[in-house]
Every structure is written in structure tokens, then in C-alpha cells.
C-alpha positions as CSV (number, residue, x, y, z in Angstrom):
1,M,0.0,-0.1,0.1
2,C,1.5,3.5,-0.8
3,T,0.3,6.8,0.6
4,F,1.4,10.3,-0.2
5,N,2.9,12.0,2.8
6,H,1.7,15.9,2.3
7,H,4.1,16.9,5.0
8,I,7.3,16.5,2.9
9,T,7.2,19.0,-0.2
10,N,10.1,16.7,-1.8
11,M,9.8,13.4,-3.0
12,S,11.3,10.8,-1.3
13,L,10.4,6.9,-0.2
14,L,9.7,6.1,3.3
15,L,9.7,2.3,4.0
16,S,8.3,1.2,7.4
17,L,7.0,-2.2,7.6
18,K,7.5,1.6,6.7
19,S,9.7,3.5,4.3
20,H,9.9,6.9,2.8
21,K,11.0,7.1,-1.1
22,Y,12.1,10.3,-2.9
23,I,12.5,11.1,-6.5
24,L,15.7,12.7,-6.2
25,E,19.0,12.2,-4.2
26,H,19.3,13.7,-0.8
27,F,15.7,13.4,0.1
28,Q,14.5,16.1,-2.6
29,G,11.5,16.0,-4.9
30,K,8.2,14.2,-4.5
31,C,8.0,12.1,-1.4
32,M,5.9,8.9,-0.8
33,E,5.5,6.5,2.1
34,F,5.3,2.6,1.8
35,T,4.1,0.0,4.2
36,S,4.1,-2.8,1.9
37,E,5.6,-4.2,-1.5
38,C,5.5,-2.4,-4.8
39,C,5.9,-4.4,-7.9
40,N,6.2,-1.3,-10.2
41,I,6.8,2.2,-8.9
42,H,4.9,3.6,-12.0
43,D,1.7,2.6,-10.4
44,C,2.3,4.6,-7.5
45,G,3.3,7.7,-9.6
46,F,7.2,7.4,-9.6
47,D,9.4,7.4,-12.7
48,N,12.3,6.9,-10.6
49,I,13.7,6.5,-6.8
50,R,17.0,8.1,-6.0
51,S,16.8,8.5,-2.2
52,I,15.1,6.4,0.9
53,R,14.6,6.7,4.5
54,V,13.8,3.3,6.1
55,E,12.0,4.1,9.3
56,S,11.3,0.3,10.4
57,G,11.7,-3.0,9.2
58,A,14.0,-4.7,6.5
59,W,13.3,-4.2,2.6
60,V,14.8,-5.5,-0.5
61,G,15.0,-3.2,-3.6
62,Y,15.1,-4.3,-7.4
63,E,16.6,-2.7,-10.1
64,H,13.7,-3.7,-12.5
65,H,10.0,-4.0,-11.9
66,H,8.4,-7.3,-10.6
67,F,11.1,-8.0,-8.2
68,E,13.5,-8.6,-11.1
69,G,17.4,-7.7,-11.5
70,Q,20.1,-6.5,-9.0
71,Q,19.0,-6.5,-5.5
72,F,19.5,-4.3,-2.8
73,V,19.0,-4.7,1.0
74,L,17.4,-1.9,2.8
75,E,17.6,-1.7,6.5
76,R,16.5,1.0,9.1
77,G,18.4,4.1,8.2
78,E,19.1,6.8,5.5
79,Y,20.2,6.4,1.8
80,P,20.8,9.7,0.5
81,N,22.0,8.3,-3.0
82,W,22.6,5.4,-5.3
83,E,26.0,4.6,-4.1
84,S,24.5,4.5,-0.2
85,Y,22.4,1.5,-0.9
86,T,24.4,-0.4,-3.9
87,G,27.6,-0.5,-1.6
88,N,29.3,-1.5,-5.1
89,L,30.5,1.2,-7.5
90,S,31.6,-1.5,-10.0
91,Y,27.9,-2.0,-10.5
92,H,26.5,1.4,-11.8
93,T,22.6,1.6,-11.2
94,E,21.2,4.9,-10.0
95,W,17.5,3.5,-9.5
96,F,15.3,0.8,-8.4
97,K,11.7,0.1,-9.8
98,S,10.4,-2.4,-7.1
99,F,10.9,-3.3,-3.7
100,R,9.2,-5.7,-0.9
101,P,9.5,-6.3,2.8
102,I,11.8,-8.9,4.3
103,Y,9.5,-10.1,6.9
104,C,11.5,-13.1,8.2
105,A,14.7,-10.9,9.1
106,S,16.0,-11.4,12.6
107,H,19.1,-10.5,13.4
108,H,19.5,-12.2,16.4
109,S,18.1,-15.7,15.4
110,S,19.3,-16.1,11.9
111,R,20.8,-19.6,10.9
112,M,21.9,-20.7,7.4
113,M,23.9,-23.9,6.0
114,I,26.1,-23.2,3.1
115,Y,27.4,-26.2,0.8
116,E,30.1,-26.9,-1.5
117,R,28.0,-27.9,-4.4
118,E,24.5,-27.8,-6.0
119,N,21.7,-29.7,-4.3
120,F,23.1,-29.5,-0.9
121,M,26.0,-31.9,-1.7
122,G,29.6,-31.8,-0.4
123,R,31.2,-30.2,2.5
124,C,28.9,-27.9,4.5
125,T,29.1,-25.3,7.3
126,E,26.7,-23.5,9.3
127,L,26.4,-19.7,9.7
128,C,24.9,-17.6,12.5
129,D,26.9,-14.5,12.5
130,D,28.3,-11.8,10.1
131,Y,31.3,-12.9,7.7
132,P,33.2,-10.2,6.1
133,S,35.5,-13.0,4.6
134,L,34.0,-16.6,4.5
135,Q,37.6,-17.6,3.5
136,A,39.3,-16.1,6.6
137,M,36.5,-18.1,8.6
138,G,37.8,-21.2,6.8
139,W,35.7,-21.6,3.9
140,F,37.9,-23.3,1.3
141,R,36.8,-21.7,-1.9
142,P,35.4,-18.3,-3.3
143,E,32.2,-20.2,-4.6
144,V,29.1,-21.7,-2.6
145,G,27.2,-24.4,-4.5
146,S,24.0,-24.2,-2.5
147,M,22.4,-22.8,0.8
148,H,19.6,-23.7,3.2
149,V,18.3,-20.7,5.6
150,Q,16.9,-22.4,8.4
151,C,15.7,-19.2,9.9
152,G,16.0,-15.3,9.6
153,A,17.4,-13.7,6.5
154,F,21.1,-13.0,5.0
155,V,22.6,-10.9,2.5
156,C,25.2,-12.5,0.3
157,Y,28.0,-10.5,-1.3
158,E,30.0,-11.4,-4.3
159,Y,33.3,-10.0,-2.6
160,P,34.9,-9.9,0.7
161,G,33.8,-6.9,2.8
162,Y,30.3,-6.9,1.9
163,R,31.0,-5.5,-1.7
164,G,29.6,-6.5,-5.2
165,Q,26.6,-8.1,-6.2
166,Q,23.9,-8.6,-3.4
167,Y,21.8,-11.6,-2.9
168,I,19.1,-12.0,-0.4
169,M,18.5,-15.3,1.3
170,E,15.4,-15.7,3.4
171,C,13.9,-18.8,5.2
172,E,10.3,-17.8,3.6
173,K,11.4,-18.3,0.0
174,H,11.8,-21.3,-1.6
175,S,11.3,-22.8,2.0
176,G,14.7,-21.5,2.7
177,D,16.1,-23.9,-0.2
178,Y,18.6,-22.6,-2.4
179,Q,19.4,-25.5,-4.6
180,H,21.6,-23.8,-7.1
181,W,23.1,-20.4,-7.6
182,R,20.4,-19.6,-10.5
183,N,17.8,-19.4,-7.7
184,W,19.6,-16.5,-5.9
185,G,18.1,-14.1,-8.3
186,S,17.4,-13.1,-12.0
187,H,20.7,-11.2,-12.0
188,C,22.9,-14.0,-10.7
189,Q,25.5,-15.0,-13.1
190,T,28.2,-16.7,-10.8
191,P,28.2,-18.9,-7.8
192,K,30.8,-16.7,-6.4
193,I,30.0,-15.8,-2.6
194,Q,32.9,-14.3,-0.4
195,S,31.0,-12.5,2.4
196,I,27.7,-12.9,4.2
197,R,25.8,-11.4,6.9
198,R,22.5,-11.2,8.7
199,I,19.8,-8.8,7.8
200,R,18.8,-6.3,10.6
201,H,15.0,-6.0,11.2
């Protein structure tokens, strides 16, 4: 559901299970408050979203309509421009076109298994914390073959230090089962995962 916020003269996006989204960077331009998913920002009168304030909850923004393309995790806080939510200067996209809440995010009770190969085969390890470098904590390769999210939600990154492409993994999607790297998102072209952290609610 989307509602216009008449108290803000510039356009921005507020997400709260509540969040505010703005049409221009640095919370300028037309503003709208959202409390539920939006599969196409054009349906709510937006051509683009360039800055965001998340008042509560966790959200995921998508590069394209209907939850397709590059994913961007949005936690409580302010995102004045695209660099602040992409965390990835090598992948240049200055907007997103759809977004949804991550209801199962639970920073204190998140747990997942990662596996060496597809279909939950090969060596595995359990994760229940934040890992800026999987290899530094003992994972033996730069790729992950498959994952099972037992509870909560995680964001996985292509490179160490929470950089590169983002993949949102949730216990409520696919029953928590990600059998192949192609299940990670429509933008995924590689099984490379080198850092993982819990999503804050």
C-alpha cells in the first residue's frame, strides 16, 4: 500500500513496514510513504527513486519492475543516493523500480547452511553470524554451491568486505532452499560468494 505524505514537499521514499522514497537524491523532490510491497513504482506515480529513508523493518529493492534484476538490501536508516544502498561502485545502477519487505529478517536468530556443491552436496558449514570474509573464517573456496536458510534472512555478497552483487536469502522464500546459484536471483551469473551477513530488522 502506498500513501502520499503531504508534510514532505520533496519526493522521497519511506519504508516502514515503513519507508519513505524520494524521486531525487538527498531526500529532494516528491516523497511517498510505503508500508507494503510495490511491484512497479510507476503504479504509484514514480518514474524513479533516488533516495530512501527506512523507518523500520528490512526491505529489498530491485533494479527492475516485478522484483527482477540486481537486489539491494535496505535496513533502518537513510540512503541519500544510489552509492549508499548499492555498496558496489563496480555495478552502476542509479535507481530501483520495485521493492518489498523482508518479514523474516531477525538479526539475533538467523541461521543457514552453505554447501560446496549444488543440491546440498559436498562439504558444508553452518552460519549464524556476520562474515566479512568466508575464506578467512575457514571456507575453502570463493564459491558456494547451494544454501539452506533455517531461520531469518541473510545478504550474500560477491566479494569480501560486503562488496559486489547482493543476493537476499530468506527462510520464507523457496522454503529456505536455494539448490542452485541460479535460484539466488534473476541477475545472478556466478556462484561466487565471499562474504555474508545477517539482515537487521
